[in-house]
């Protein structure tokens, strides 16, 4: 009946409208059509209310309500002149829509009668309906939508986009990591305390399947949320990109240095034997100064301890990156064939530092690219005046790349206003490098999200494994400890190195033990008990760092924010180590505990 | 317990075709944090539960009933002793395909609605979409919750949650149904519905382990019981044997006028039966209550709670799945019936027909023809496990005795003479 009335209303409205229009009464036809459409809309809404108990009608109704609410909000913001909020509302709506549709799709995928799917689907329902996951999800969606508008609009567009990418990815990673831990721990501990697990595990499902189902559910939810976050980040990045840049260079920097995937090339000396010769000279000098440690002058080069040889190498590399006043140093960058072939943009990126103090924080530097002097694009000056200790980027014409696919860049340290400038130096790690385009921002962002997903897979299994045996608060604390250790693994490892005295890594284990015993004895004789305690703390910390996964090795956020390629190797390593080995290992441990656990056990 | 059967339990080999659950020397001790023995919840019990019987596990709170059930389900590990369910270890996942379990509390997901709850458990049994949808519809109708099927179960009353709990326990058409306090929190109507379901399932050859301290409910439906206290089984056996008072006789007859009553008492006294008395029997409060509610329902009075349960789900009643194919077990039963069981028509005319519950006539009557004929399982049961017609035989014998006594006295004969 409802459908008949709807068809009749549509038919009447359009029919009468056409008739009137055919007779030349366009305005009356317009009024009739408007009225008719209002009636049709009203009747549709009545239908939605009438059939609200039917699942697809309810879903459609929610979508319609959400769209209407977003539209009205956007109109309101537009009327108030808050145009940024209009875009934010549209972006938030797009993310919400994707989330809703994705959720429906996942539920549909998990609908077959498979026990693992049943557990996974119920977990997703739990995450959404019990609001365990909903709060972090809403926070994430709001944060991504609002971030573009809190970034300083006076700043260079390049830096605004970089900041947005950095903070939105950090927020996404942090919120999803916390959500994953809380959800994984809560779902398994709550089911044990509230005993829903009694009903599930008395059905034909193994405990391994139960754990896998839970993990699969969290992993799918994370995939959806990363997809939603990625859509939001991409949308708002594009929105920021469309905003006015400070100047042409700023605009070019956005497209060539940020919204791009670039490969970095580290320099080598143009003369392959140059560093070796420097090494020989350096070693000879050290042998003259300290023959006991480095050997007598004239001894064979390999007659030096590996640790001492490494130290000499480091000194040589630092020297190579140091340019004295009124001297040149040449750096060769190979492997740029692709950039030349496809005429891709190439940049020289460097961070110059001076060994002494400058009056204004600026330095002078000359650059020659394959023999051609580089001039300041604004002033045309061959000497570049640059802020000290900051990264600078020079655009290089890909045609400058020679036929061997390389670039030789000479850097000159000139005098300044007739006075000698202190030595110019660069950090050997990333002080001077050439970057060239190898891919798009979109694929790079997708790889970044994929790496995050691998990390979340591990956290999900960690939470579940901890929850199989520990109570909610204890399991959560354990997971957070592991998470923060993994996230800050590189900083913690570095900090531990300086925290207390400890035998060198190169020492064999028996020597280490002997060293430790001797050190403890010596410190206790001196009454330095706090130092002994610090040694033990370092020992525990080092052991923990060895077993905790190193998330720091798979951190794609700085790369994508800086327009650098997130390498496939990083993704593969993250998949292998975080997604497979660590997840599998922790899951296996959890299963071992869980399989023999008495679920109805009462501790009296 | 013979040595051979103990070994069989230990090895997990099937002991007997009809033995569904076997526990030998079963003990469970709960320990404290320091692993010191604290509570002996189950203490060296032996249990045998056979196919097709309703077995009651009775006892006060803390007597070890629920712990025993959890040991049988594999939720706890025995401290000592052995358990075999369908001849296998309780942890055997394949075994669980044949088990339905209703715990003492309805441990349901509060965020799922009734339909989603049943969908979840059906998926755990790997049921296909069409089959599970059909079963869920019939189960919801059976427990009278189809009109609130889309409300989250967290909003349900305890009784309604118990009903959904019962429905999930039946979703797989289990061969062994374990019910822990199934009627707790239920009103008398729902309780009667549950008892009706239990009886119907038992008639279908299902094995039911019923654990309760509501003795009246247990008495109505069980064949055998074990009474536990302090973790031990204190008494066990056929419910009729346990309850029969061997030193009393009850005469059941239509209402008599006072003169006949006096006449009868005098007659009994003349036989040396001095403490005989006659009184009017009282109907059960449950029966009175159900009759009143039934009348109200027939008058169309409305209610916001659960509706009275509908007929038992077809897949439970007939053993025929939604594709129309009889299960393997049913085929087996049918074959056995055809070869061993006498048909209804072949039964002696003097045998009274099996009793039919009054309030179930419309419900059970709508089930398949198989329920009107003697159930294949009844034909397989020996006399010691199930005797549904025994009370009627007793009634008939009592009436015959009274008739003969009165007739003989009227004829001036000594009733003791042949």
mmCIF file of N, CA and C in Angstrom, chain A residues 60-152:
data_model
loop_
_atom_site.group_PDB
_atom_site.id
_atom_site.type_symbol
_atom_site.label_atom_id
_atom_site.label_comp_id
_atom_site.label_asym_id
_atom_site.label_seq_id
_atom_site.Cartn_x
_atom_site.Cartn_y
_atom_site.Cartn_z
ATOM 1 N N UNK A 60 19.541 2.562 5.914
ATOM 2 C CA UNK A 60 19.310 3.631 4.955
ATOM 3 C C UNK A 60 18.872 4.908 5.683
ATOM 4 N N UNK A 61 18.015 4.722 6.684
ATOM 5 C CA UNK A 61 17.517 5.860 7.470
ATOM 6 C C UNK A 61 18.643 6.570 8.196
ATOM 7 N N UNK A 62 19.547 5.769 8.775
ATOM 8 C CA UNK A 62 20.686 6.366 9.489
ATOM 9 C C UNK A 62 21.552 7.174 8.521
ATOM 10 N N UNK A 63 21.799 6.590 7.335
ATOM 11 C CA UNK A 63 22.599 7.291 6.330
ATOM 12 C C UNK A 63 21.945 8.613 5.933
ATOM 13 N N UNK A 64 20.618 8.530 5.758
ATOM 14 C CA UNK A 64 19.872 9.713 5.348
ATOM 15 C C UNK A 64 19.933 10.788 6.437
ATOM 16 N N UNK A 65 19.748 10.351 7.673
ATOM 17 C CA UNK A 65 19.789 11.295 8.803
ATOM 18 C C UNK A 65 21.172 11.938 8.913
ATOM 19 N N UNK A 66 22.216 11.100 8.797
ATOM 20 C CA UNK A 66 23.586 11.600 8.876
ATOM 21 C C UNK A 66 23.858 12.621 7.782
ATOM 22 N N UNK A 67 23.408 12.301 6.570
ATOM 23 C CA UNK A 67 23.632 13.218 5.445
ATOM 24 C C UNK A 67 22.904 14.531 5.678
ATOM 25 N N UNK A 68 21.662 14.410 6.139
ATOM 26 C CA UNK A 68 20.872 15.616 6.386
ATOM 27 C C UNK A 68 21.523 16.479 7.465
ATOM 28 N N UNK A 69 21.986 15.812 8.550
ATOM 29 C CA UNK A 69 22.611 16.553 9.654
ATOM 30 C C UNK A 69 23.885 17.248 9.173
ATOM 31 N N UNK A 70 24.720 16.506 8.407
ATOM 32 C CA UNK A 70 25.968 17.093 7.910
ATOM 33 C C UNK A 70 25.672 18.259 6.968
ATOM 34 N N UNK A 71 24.682 18.081 6.117
ATOM 35 C CA UNK A 71 24.313 19.137 5.166
ATOM 36 C C UNK A 71 23.849 20.393 5.887
ATOM 37 N N UNK A 72 22.999 20.207 6.890
ATOM 38 C CA UNK A 72 22.475 21.371 7.634
ATOM 39 C C UNK A 72 23.606 22.088 8.381
ATOM 40 N N UNK A 73 24.505 21.281 8.974
ATOM 41 C CA UNK A 73 25.635 21.864 9.706
ATOM 42 C C UNK A 73 26.530 22.667 8.750
ATOM 43 N N UNK A 74 26.766 22.086 7.585
ATOM 44 C CA UNK A 74 27.609 22.767 6.597
ATOM 45 C C UNK A 74 26.958 24.076 6.147
ATOM 46 N N UNK A 75 25.647 24.020 5.962
ATOM 47 C CA UNK A 75 24.912 25.231 5.562
ATOM 48 C C UNK A 75 25.018 26.308 6.636
ATOM 49 N N UNK A 76 24.892 25.855 7.887
ATOM 50 C CA UNK A 76 24.978 26.784 9.024
ATOM 51 C C UNK A 76 26.351 27.465 9.053
ATOM 52 N N UNK A 77 27.417 26.648 8.895
ATOM 53 C CA UNK A 77 28.774 27.201 8.896
ATOM 54 C C UNK A 77 28.976 28.164 7.732
ATOM 55 N N UNK A 78 28.398 27.795 6.600
ATOM 56 C CA UNK A 78 28.525 28.652 5.413
ATOM 57 C C UNK A 78 27.863 30.008 5.668
ATOM 58 N N UNK A 79 26.667 29.915 6.295
ATOM 59 C CA UNK A 79 25.945 31.152 6.597
ATOM 60 C C UNK A 79 26.723 32.027 7.564
ATOM 61 N N UNK A 80 27.481 31.394 8.456
ATOM 62 C CA UNK A 80 28.265 32.149 9.441
ATOM 63 C C UNK A 80 29.618 32.585 8.888
ATOM 64 N N UNK A 81 29.914 32.147 7.668
ATOM 65 C CA UNK A 81 31.167 32.541 7.037
ATOM 66 C C UNK A 81 32.359 31.692 7.441
ATOM 67 N N UNK A 82 32.117 30.597 8.128
ATOM 68 C CA UNK A 82 33.228 29.716 8.553
ATOM 69 C C UNK A 82 33.455 28.668 7.462
ATOM 70 N N UNK A 83 34.115 29.067 6.391
ATOM 71 C CA UNK A 83 34.242 28.184 5.239
ATOM 72 C C UNK A 83 35.110 26.951 5.536
ATOM 73 N N UNK A 84 36.106 27.130 6.412
ATOM 74 C CA UNK A 84 36.955 25.987 6.764
ATOM 75 C C UNK A 84 36.127 24.898 7.450
ATOM 76 N N UNK A 85 35.165 25.382 8.277
ATOM 77 C CA UNK A 85 34.332 24.411 8.991
ATOM 78 C C UNK A 85 33.394 23.677 8.036
ATOM 79 N N UNK A 86 33.053 24.325 6.946
ATOM 80 C CA UNK A 86 32.221 23.651 5.937
ATOM 81 C C UNK A 86 33.009 22.457 5.371
ATOM 82 N N UNK A 87 34.281 22.729 5.067
ATOM 83 C CA UNK A 87 35.119 21.650 4.515
ATOM 84 C C UNK A 87 35.355 20.570 5.577
ATOM 85 N N UNK A 88 35.579 21.015 6.815
ATOM 86 C CA UNK A 88 35.795 20.050 7.904
ATOM 87 C C UNK A 88 34.571 19.161 8.075
ATOM 88 N N UNK A 89 33.392 19.776 7.997
ATOM 89 C CA UNK A 89 32.146 19.010 8.145
ATOM 90 C C UNK A 89 32.028 17.999 6.999
ATOM 91 N N UNK A 90 32.341 18.461 5.791
ATOM 92 C CA UNK A 90 32.253 17.560 4.639
ATOM 93 C C UNK A 90 33.241 16.404 4.781
ATOM 94 N N UNK A 91 34.444 16.725 5.253
ATOM 95 C CA UNK A 91 35.456 15.680 5.443
ATOM 96 C C UNK A 91 35.038 14.698 6.523
ATOM 97 N N UNK A 92 34.535 15.217 7.645
ATOM 98 C CA UNK A 92 34.095 14.349 8.742
ATOM 99 C C UNK A 92 32.944 13.465 8.283
ATOM 100 N N UNK A 93 32.049 14.062 7.469
ATOM 101 C CA UNK A 93 30.919 13.286 6.954
ATOM 102 C C UNK A 93 31.421 12.163 6.046
ATOM 103 N N UNK A 94 32.396 12.482 5.189
ATOM 104 C CA UNK A 94 32.941 11.466 4.271
ATOM 105 C C UNK A 94 33.564 10.320 5.062
ATOM 106 N N UNK A 95 34.285 10.669 6.134
ATOM 107 C CA UNK A 95 34.904 9.628 6.956
ATOM 108 C C UNK A 95 33.842 8.791 7.670
ATOM 109 N N UNK A 96 32.825 9.487 8.191
ATOM 110 C CA UNK A 96 31.739 8.782 8.873
ATOM 111 C C UNK A 96 31.015 7.840 7.926
ATOM 112 N N UNK A 97 30.772 8.321 6.724
ATOM 113 C CA UNK A 97 30.070 7.518 5.726
ATOM 114 C C UNK A 97 30.887 6.279 5.375
ATOM 115 N N UNK A 98 32.175 6.494 5.200
ATOM 116 C CA UNK A 98 33.054 5.371 4.857
ATOM 117 C C UNK A 98 33.094 4.358 6.000
ATOM 118 N N UNK A 99 33.131 4.874 7.213
ATOM 119 C CA UNK A 99 33.152 4.005 8.384
ATOM 120 C C UNK A 99 31.882 3.157 8.457
ATOM 121 N N UNK A 100 30.764 3.806 8.259
ATOM 122 C CA UNK A 100 29.468 3.123 8.340
ATOM 123 C C UNK A 100 29.365 2.062 7.244
ATOM 124 N N UNK A 101 29.725 2.459 6.012
ATOM 125 C CA UNK A 101 29.627 1.528 4.884
ATOM 126 C C UNK A 101 30.633 0.386 5.049
ATOM 127 N N UNK A 102 31.828 0.728 5.541
ATOM 128 C CA UNK A 102 32.859 -0.292 5.743
ATOM 129 C C UNK A 102 32.452 -1.299 6.806
ATOM 130 N N UNK A 103 31.839 -0.771 7.844
ATOM 131 C CA UNK A 103 31.381 -1.640 8.927
ATOM 132 C C UNK A 103 30.340 -2.628 8.412
ATOM 133 N N UNK A 104 29.447 -2.115 7.617
ATOM 134 C CA UNK A 104 28.397 -2.961 7.038
ATOM 135 C C UNK A 104 29.033 -4.032 6.144
ATOM 136 N N UNK A 105 30.030 -3.634 5.379
ATOM 137 C CA UNK A 105 30.700 -4.561 4.466
ATOM 138 C C UNK A 105 31.421 -5.663 5.257
ATOM 139 N N UNK A 106 32.096 -5.270 6.315
ATOM 140 C CA UNK A 106 32.821 -6.264 7.129
ATOM 141 C C UNK A 106 31.840 -7.250 7.747
ATOM 142 N N UNK A 107 30.734 -6.711 8.249
ATOM 143 C CA UNK A 107 29.719 -7.596 8.844
ATOM 144 C C UNK A 107 29.193 -8.580 7.812
ATOM 145 N N UNK A 108 29.041 -8.094 6.582
ATOM 146 C CA UNK A 108 28.554 -8.974 5.510
ATOM 147 C C UNK A 108 29.600 -10.041 5.182
ATOM 148 N N UNK A 109 30.865 -9.632 5.160
ATOM 149 C CA UNK A 109 31.934 -10.597 4.857
ATOM 150 C C UNK A 109 31.997 -11.675 5.938
ATOM 151 N N UNK A 110 31.722 -11.275 7.170
ATOM 152 C CA UNK A 110 31.835 -12.211 8.293
ATOM 153 C C UNK A 110 30.540 -12.966 8.575
ATOM 154 N N UNK A 111 29.586 -12.884 7.671
ATOM 155 C CA UNK A 111 28.288 -13.523 7.967
ATOM 156 C C UNK A 111 28.222 -15.030 7.715
ATOM 157 N N UNK A 112 29.110 -15.638 6.915
ATOM 158 C CA UNK A 112 28.985 -17.093 6.740
ATOM 159 C C UNK A 112 29.138 -17.860 8.061
ATOM 160 N N UNK A 113 28.616 -19.055 8.064
ATOM 161 C CA UNK A 113 28.630 -19.864 9.285
ATOM 162 C C UNK A 113 29.986 -20.481 9.570
ATOM 163 N N UNK A 114 30.937 -19.646 9.885
ATOM 164 C CA UNK A 114 32.289 -20.095 10.245
ATOM 165 C C UNK A 114 32.559 -19.572 11.652
ATOM 166 N N UNK A 115 33.027 -20.463 12.526
ATOM 167 C CA UNK A 115 33.163 -20.096 13.935
ATOM 168 C C UNK A 115 34.094 -18.896 14.131
ATOM 169 N N UNK A 116 35.213 -18.891 13.422
ATOM 170 C CA UNK A 116 36.177 -17.781 13.565
ATOM 171 C C UNK A 116 35.505 -16.466 13.147
ATOM 172 N N UNK A 117 34.740 -16.506 12.081
ATOM 173 C CA UNK A 117 34.045 -15.303 11.608
ATOM 174 C C UNK A 117 33.010 -14.849 12.645
ATOM 175 N N UNK A 118 32.336 -15.825 13.254
ATOM 176 C CA UNK A 118 31.299 -15.483 14.248
ATOM 177 C C UNK A 118 31.915 -14.714 15.406
ATOM 178 N N UNK A 119 33.058 -15.204 15.880
ATOM 179 C CA UNK A 119 33.728 -14.531 16.997
ATOM 180 C C UNK A 119 34.194 -13.140 16.555
ATOM 181 N N UNK A 120 34.747 -13.073 15.357
ATOM 182 C CA UNK A 120 35.257 -11.783 14.854
ATOM 183 C C UNK A 120 34.120 -10.770 14.717
ATOM 184 N N UNK A 121 33.005 -11.214 14.187
ATOM 185 C CA UNK A 121 31.880 -10.303 13.968
ATOM 186 C C UNK A 121 31.314 -9.806 15.296
ATOM 187 N N UNK A 122 31.207 -10.713 16.248
ATOM 188 C CA UNK A 122 30.681 -10.303 17.560
ATOM 189 C C UNK A 122 31.636 -9.316 18.223
ATOM 190 N N UNK A 123 32.931 -9.520 18.021
ATOM 191 C CA UNK A 123 33.891 -8.580 18.593
ATOM 192 C C UNK A 123 33.693 -7.178 18.011
ATOM 193 N N UNK A 124 33.461 -7.112 16.709
ATOM 194 C CA UNK A 124 33.271 -5.791 16.090
ATOM 195 C C UNK A 124 32.001 -5.143 16.642
ATOM 196 N N UNK A 125 30.950 -5.939 16.796
ATOM 197 C CA UNK A 125 29.711 -5.411 17.395
ATOM 198 C C UNK A 125 29.989 -4.894 18.805
ATOM 199 N N UNK A 126 30.764 -5.675 19.542
ATOM 200 C CA UNK A 126 31.097 -5.287 20.925
ATOM 201 C C UNK A 126 31.874 -3.964 20.930
ATOM 202 N N UNK A 127 32.841 -3.879 20.038
ATOM 203 C CA UNK A 127 33.691 -2.677 19.985
ATOM 204 C C UNK A 127 32.863 -1.433 19.708
ATOM 205 N N UNK A 128 31.891 -1.566 18.846
ATOM 206 C CA UNK A 128 31.102 -0.396 18.464
ATOM 207 C C UNK A 128 29.999 -0.135 19.490
ATOM 208 N N UNK A 129 29.272 -1.184 19.852
ATOM 209 C CA UNK A 129 28.082 -0.965 20.692
ATOM 210 C C UNK A 129 28.426 -0.729 22.155
ATOM 211 N N UNK A 130 29.519 -1.327 22.631
ATOM 212 C CA UNK A 130 29.893 -1.116 24.034
ATOM 213 C C UNK A 130 30.788 0.110 24.180
ATOM 214 N N UNK A 131 31.030 0.806 23.081
ATOM 215 C CA UNK A 131 31.749 2.084 23.081
ATOM 216 C C UNK A 131 33.205 1.957 23.510
ATOM 217 N N UNK A 132 33.746 0.707 23.497
ATOM 218 C CA UNK A 132 35.168 0.547 23.834
ATOM 219 C C UNK A 132 35.988 1.246 22.753
ATOM 220 N N UNK A 133 35.564 1.015 21.513
ATOM 221 C CA UNK A 133 36.332 1.569 20.399
ATOM 222 C C UNK A 133 35.760 2.881 19.898
ATOM 223 N N UNK A 134 34.512 3.121 20.238
ATOM 224 C CA UNK A 134 33.831 4.264 19.627
ATOM 225 C C UNK A 134 34.458 5.601 20.039
ATOM 226 N N UNK A 135 34.839 5.702 21.312
ATOM 227 C CA UNK A 135 35.397 6.971 21.797
ATOM 228 C C UNK A 135 36.709 7.311 21.076
ATOM 229 N N UNK A 136 37.679 6.358 21.023
ATOM 230 C CA UNK A 136 38.895 6.694 20.260
ATOM 231 C C UNK A 136 38.612 6.962 18.788
ATOM 232 N N UNK A 137 37.645 6.248 18.228
ATOM 233 C CA UNK A 137 37.333 6.443 16.806
ATOM 234 C C UNK A 137 36.818 7.864 16.582
ATOM 235 N N UNK A 138 35.881 8.282 17.422
ATOM 236 C CA UNK A 138 35.307 9.624 17.268
ATOM 237 C C UNK A 138 36.396 10.687 17.464
ATOM 238 N N UNK A 139 37.250 10.455 18.487
ATOM 239 C CA UNK A 139 38.359 11.399 18.734
ATOM 240 C C UNK A 139 39.230 11.515 17.495
ATOM 241 N N UNK A 140 39.540 10.363 16.908
ATOM 242 C CA UNK A 140 40.431 10.356 15.750
ATOM 243 C C UNK A 140 39.790 11.112 14.585
ATOM 244 N N UNK A 141 38.506 10.828 14.353
ATOM 245 C CA UNK A 141 37.819 11.472 13.227
ATOM 246 C C UNK A 141 37.762 12.988 13.433
ATOM 247 N N UNK A 142 37.461 13.402 14.652
ATOM 248 C CA UNK A 142 37.363 14.843 14.922
ATOM 249 C C UNK A 142 38.737 15.499 14.783
ATOM 250 N N UNK A 143 39.744 14.820 15.348
ATOM 251 C CA UNK A 143 41.106 15.378 15.324
ATOM 252 C C UNK A 143 41.583 15.589 13.893
ATOM 253 N N UNK A 144 41.371 14.594 13.057
ATOM 254 C CA UNK A 144 41.826 14.705 11.664
ATOM 255 C C UNK A 144 41.076 15.825 10.953
ATOM 256 N N UNK A 145 39.793 15.952 11.287
ATOM 257 C CA UNK A 145 38.988 16.977 10.613
ATOM 258 C C UNK A 145 39.325 18.384 11.089
ATOM 259 N N UNK A 146 39.800 18.497 12.326
ATOM 260 C CA UNK A 146 40.029 19.832 12.904
ATOM 261 C C UNK A 146 41.480 20.301 12.711
ATOM 262 N N UNK A 147 42.404 19.325 12.665
ATOM 263 C CA UNK A 147 43.841 19.655 12.581
ATOM 264 C C UNK A 147 44.203 20.663 11.483
ATOM 265 N N UNK A 148 43.655 20.503 10.263
ATOM 266 C CA UNK A 148 44.068 21.443 9.213
ATOM 267 C C UNK A 148 43.783 22.901 9.552
ATOM 268 N N UNK A 149 42.849 23.108 10.464
ATOM 269 C CA UNK A 149 42.436 24.488 10.739
ATOM 270 C C UNK A 149 43.110 25.084 11.971
ATOM 271 N N UNK A 150 43.858 24.274 12.685
ATOM 272 C CA UNK A 150 44.568 24.818 13.850
ATOM 273 C C UNK A 150 46.049 25.048 13.526
ATOM 274 N N UNK A 151 46.465 24.634 12.338
ATOM 275 C CA UNK A 151 47.856 24.861 11.935
ATOM 276 C C UNK A 151 48.001 26.314 11.477
ATOM 277 N N UNK A 152 49.110 26.940 11.852
ATOM 278 C CA UNK A 152 49.368 28.360 11.574
ATOM 279 C C UNK A 152 49.247 28.656 10.073
#
